[in-house]
CSV table of C-alpha atoms in Angstrom, one decimal:
chain,number,residue,atom,x,y,z
A,13,MET,CA,-58.8,168.3,-45.1
A,14,ARG,CA,-58.5,171.8,-46.6
A,15,PHE,CA,-61.5,172.8,-44.6
A,16,LEU,CA,-59.9,171.7,-41.3
A,17,ALA,CA,-56.7,173.5,-42.1
A,18,ASP,CA,-58.6,176.7,-42.9
A,19,ARG,CA,-60.6,176.4,-39.6
A,20,LEU,CA,-57.4,175.9,-37.7
A,21,ASN,CA,-55.7,178.9,-39.3
A,22,LYS,CA,-58.7,181.1,-38.6
A,23,SER,CA,-58.9,179.9,-35.0
A,24,MET,CA,-55.2,180.6,-34.5
A,25,ALA,CA,-55.5,184.0,-36.0
A,26,ALA,CA,-58.5,184.8,-33.7
A,27,GLU,CA,-56.6,183.6,-30.7
A,28,GLN,CA,-53.6,185.8,-31.7
A,29,GLU,CA,-55.9,188.8,-31.8
A,30,ILE,CA,-57.3,188.0,-28.3
A,31,HIS,CA,-54.0,187.0,-26.7
A,32,PRO,CA,-51.0,188.3,-28.7
A,33,ILE,CA,-47.7,186.7,-27.6
A,34,ARG,CA,-44.5,188.2,-29.0
A,35,ARG,CA,-41.1,186.7,-28.5
A,36,GLU,CA,-39.7,189.8,-26.8
A,37,THR,CA,-42.4,189.6,-24.3
A,38,ALA,CA,-41.3,186.1,-23.3
A,39,HIS,CA,-37.7,187.4,-22.9
A,40,ARG,CA,-38.9,190.3,-20.8
A,41,LEU,CA,-41.0,188.1,-18.6
A,42,ALA,CA,-38.1,185.7,-18.1
A,43,ARG,CA,-36.0,188.6,-17.0
A,44,TYR,CA,-38.6,189.5,-14.4
A,45,ALA,CA,-38.7,185.9,-13.2
A,46,LEU,CA,-34.9,185.7,-13.1
A,47,PHE,CA,-34.7,188.9,-11.0
A,48,SER,CA,-37.2,187.9,-8.4
A,49,PHE,CA,-35.8,184.3,-8.3
A,50,LEU,CA,-32.3,185.5,-7.5
A,51,VAL,CA,-33.4,188.2,-5.0
A,52,THR,CA,-35.7,185.6,-3.2
A,53,PHE,CA,-32.9,183.0,-3.0
A,54,MET,CA,-30.4,185.6,-1.6
A,55,LEU,CA,-32.8,187.0,0.9
A,56,SER,CA,-33.8,183.5,2.0
A,57,ARG,CA,-30.2,182.6,2.7
A,58,VAL,CA,-29.5,185.8,4.5
A,59,PHE,CA,-32.6,185.6,6.7
A,60,VAL,CA,-31.9,181.9,7.6
A,61,PHE,CA,-28.3,182.7,8.4
A,62,LEU,CA,-29.3,185.7,10.5
A,63,ILE,CA,-31.9,183.7,12.4
A,64,MET,CA,-29.4,180.9,13.0
A,65,CYS,CA,-26.8,183.3,14.3
A,66,GLN,CA,-29.6,184.9,16.5
A,67,ALA,CA,-28.9,188.3,14.9
A,68,MET,CA,-32.7,188.6,14.2
A,69,PRO,CA,-35.8,187.1,15.8
A,70,ASN,CA,-36.8,183.5,15.0
A,71,MET,CA,-39.4,183.9,12.3
A,72,TYR,CA,-39.7,180.2,11.5
A,73,PHE,CA,-43.3,178.9,11.5
A,74,PHE,CA,-44.0,175.8,13.6
A,75,LEU,CA,-47.3,173.9,13.3
A,76,LYS,CA,-47.8,171.5,16.3
A,77,GLY,CA,-44.0,171.3,16.7
A,78,THR,CA,-43.2,170.8,13.0
A,79,HIS,CA,-41.1,173.3,11.3
A,80,VAL,CA,-42.8,174.4,8.1
A,81,HIS,CA,-40.0,175.1,5.8
A,82,HIS,CA,-40.2,177.9,3.2
A,83,LEU,CA,-40.2,175.4,0.4
A,84,ASN,CA,-43.8,174.7,1.3
A,85,TYR,CA,-44.7,178.4,0.8
A,86,GLY,CA,-42.9,178.2,-2.5
A,87,ILE,CA,-44.9,175.1,-3.6
A,88,PHE,CA,-48.3,176.6,-2.7
A,89,LEU,CA,-47.3,179.9,-4.4
A,90,LEU,CA,-46.0,178.0,-7.4
A,91,ALA,CA,-49.3,176.1,-7.7
A,92,SER,CA,-51.3,179.3,-7.4
A,93,VAL,CA,-49.2,181.2,-10.0
A,94,CYS,CA,-49.2,178.4,-12.5
A,95,GLY,CA,-53.0,177.9,-12.1
A,96,TYR,CA,-53.5,181.6,-12.6
A,97,SER,CA,-51.3,181.6,-15.7
A,98,VAL,CA,-53.1,178.7,-17.2
A,99,PHE,CA,-56.7,179.7,-16.5
A,100,ARG,CA,-56.4,183.5,-16.7
A,101,ARG,CA,-53.6,183.9,-19.2
A,102,PRO,CA,-52.5,187.3,-18.0
A,103,THR,CA,-51.1,189.9,-20.3
A,104,GLY,CA,-49.5,193.3,-19.8
A,105,ARG,CA,-48.8,194.4,-16.3
A,106,LYS,CA,-50.6,191.3,-14.9
A,107,ALA,CA,-48.2,189.1,-16.8
A,108,GLU,CA,-45.2,191.0,-15.4
A,109,ILE,CA,-46.5,190.6,-11.8
A,110,THR,CA,-47.2,186.9,-12.5
A,111,ALA,CA,-43.6,186.5,-13.7
A,112,LEU,CA,-42.3,188.2,-10.6
A,113,MET,CA,-44.4,185.9,-8.4
A,114,TYR,CA,-43.3,182.9,-10.4
A,115,GLY,CA,-39.6,183.8,-9.7
A,116,VAL,CA,-40.4,184.3,-6.0
A,117,ALA,CA,-42.1,180.8,-5.8
A,118,MET,CA,-39.2,179.2,-7.6
A,119,GLY,CA,-36.7,180.9,-5.3
A,120,LEU,CA,-38.5,179.7,-2.2
A,121,THR,CA,-38.8,176.2,-3.5
A,122,PHE,CA,-35.4,175.7,-5.0
A,123,ASP,CA,-33.6,177.3,-2.0
A,124,GLU,CA,-34.4,174.1,-0.2
A,125,PHE,CA,-34.1,171.7,-3.2
A,126,GLY,CA,-31.8,169.4,-1.3
A,127,MET,CA,-34.4,168.9,1.4
A,128,TRP,CA,-37.2,167.9,-1.0
A,129,LEU,CA,-34.8,165.9,-3.1
A,130,HIS,CA,-33.5,163.9,-0.1
A,131,LEU,CA,-36.8,164.2,1.9
A,132,GLY,CA,-35.1,166.0,4.8
A,133,GLY,CA,-31.6,166.6,6.0
A,134,SER,CA,-29.7,169.9,6.6
A,135,TYR,CA,-30.8,173.2,5.1
A,136,TRP,CA,-27.2,173.7,3.9
A,137,GLN,CA,-27.1,170.9,1.4
A,138,ARG,CA,-24.9,171.9,-1.5
A,139,VAL,CA,-27.3,170.4,-4.1
A,140,SER,CA,-29.7,173.3,-3.3
A,141,VAL,CA,-27.2,175.9,-4.5
A,142,ASP,CA,-26.4,173.7,-7.5
A,143,ALA,CA,-30.1,173.6,-8.4
A,144,VAL,CA,-30.4,177.4,-8.0
A,145,ILE,CA,-27.5,177.9,-10.4
A,146,VAL,CA,-29.1,175.6,-13.0
A,147,VAL,CA,-32.5,177.2,-12.7
A,148,ALA,CA,-30.9,180.7,-12.9
A,149,ALA,CA,-29.0,179.6,-16.0
A,150,LEU,CA,-32.2,178.4,-17.6
A,151,PHE,CA,-34.0,181.6,-16.8
A,152,GLY,CA,-31.0,183.5,-18.2
A,153,LEU,CA,-31.1,181.5,-21.5
A,154,VAL,CA,-34.8,182.2,-22.0
A,155,SER,CA,-34.1,185.9,-21.1
A,156,PHE,CA,-31.2,186.6,-23.3
A,157,ALA,CA,-30.7,183.8,-25.8
A,158,ARG,CA,-31.3,184.5,-29.5
A,159,THR,CA,-33.8,182.5,-31.4
A,160,LEU,CA,-32.4,179.5,-33.3
A,161,ARG,CA,-33.3,181.1,-36.7
A,162,ARG,CA,-31.0,184.0,-35.9
A,163,PHE,CA,-28.2,181.8,-34.7
A,164,GLU,CA,-25.2,182.5,-36.9
A,165,LYS,CA,-21.7,181.1,-37.2
A,166,LYS,CA,-20.2,183.9,-35.1
A,167,HIS,CA,-22.7,183.0,-32.4
A,168,PHE,CA,-21.5,179.4,-32.5
A,169,TRP,CA,-18.0,180.4,-31.5
A,170,SER,CA,-19.4,182.7,-28.8
A,171,PHE,CA,-21.5,179.8,-27.5
A,172,LEU,CA,-18.5,177.5,-27.6
A,173,VAL,CA,-16.4,180.0,-25.6
A,174,LEU,CA,-19.2,180.5,-23.1
A,175,LEU,CA,-19.6,176.7,-22.7
A,176,VAL,CA,-15.9,176.2,-21.9
A,177,VAL,CA,-16.1,179.1,-19.4
A,178,LEU,CA,-19.2,177.6,-17.9
A,179,ILE,CA,-17.7,174.2,-17.5
A,180,GLY,CA,-14.6,175.8,-15.9
A,181,PHE,CA,-16.9,177.7,-13.6
A,182,VAL,CA,-18.9,174.6,-12.6
A,183,ALA,CA,-15.6,172.8,-11.9
A,184,VAL,CA,-14.3,175.6,-9.7
A,185,ILE,CA,-17.7,175.9,-7.8
A,186,TYR,CA,-17.7,172.1,-7.3
A,187,ILE,CA,-14.2,171.9,-5.9
A,188,ALA,CA,-14.6,175.1,-3.8
A,189,GLY,CA,-18.0,173.9,-2.5
A,190,ASN,CA,-16.6,170.6,-1.4
A,191,ARG,CA,-13.7,172.4,0.3
A,192,LEU,CA,-16.0,174.9,2.0
A,193,GLY,CA,-18.3,172.0,3.1
A,194,ASP,CA,-15.3,170.2,4.6
A,195,ASP,CA,-14.1,173.4,6.4
A,196,MET,CA,-17.5,174.9,7.4
A,197,GLY,CA,-19.9,172.0,7.4
A,198,GLU,CA,-19.8,171.3,11.1
A,199,THR,CA,-20.2,174.9,12.0
A,200,LEU,CA,-23.2,175.3,9.8
A,201,ARG,CA,-24.8,172.1,11.1
A,202,ALA,CA,-24.2,173.3,14.7
A,203,LEU,CA,-25.8,176.7,14.0
A,204,GLU,CA,-28.8,175.0,12.4
A,205,SER,CA,-29.4,172.6,15.4
A,206,ASP,CA,-28.9,175.4,17.9
A,207,SER,CA,-31.5,177.7,16.2
A,208,SER,CA,-34.3,175.2,16.0
A,209,PRO,CA,-36.3,174.3,19.2
């Protein structure tokens, strides 16, 4: 048994020399992913709205009359990035570019979360924005949260205050989102149906 433990420790030490992973690296890569995720989501929403308002040319891709939504690009990009991460295990600058591309893929995919959750429906489903908020919060936690070993009593109170504020924020977003959907839902649906052939 001791022999196996020694072999495992040597193997882990050799792996650490070949592919060193430091905790701050994970935080930094999560910040890259968070940045590209939010930028992609915002640009996707802006471009879709501008296309629907006919303020820019229709850049939608149609394949034999079927609108290929950008969540499909996100899925293929996500599969490629994850495969590259698993099989190539990038480090340094390549890891940073991989994290950026991962954020882009997540942004494209989760921007239309409601469509793949409900297998269709309007682009303007509120659940998509809710999903983006949750994913961004998770990226933010990985990016900026302290490790549990360094979690002290003063952090508990900060966490509690943050949790109360977050619950309040979610309640306000939920109430405001429902109100906005009631007020603007028909207008957005009309824009969407007018912009697609």
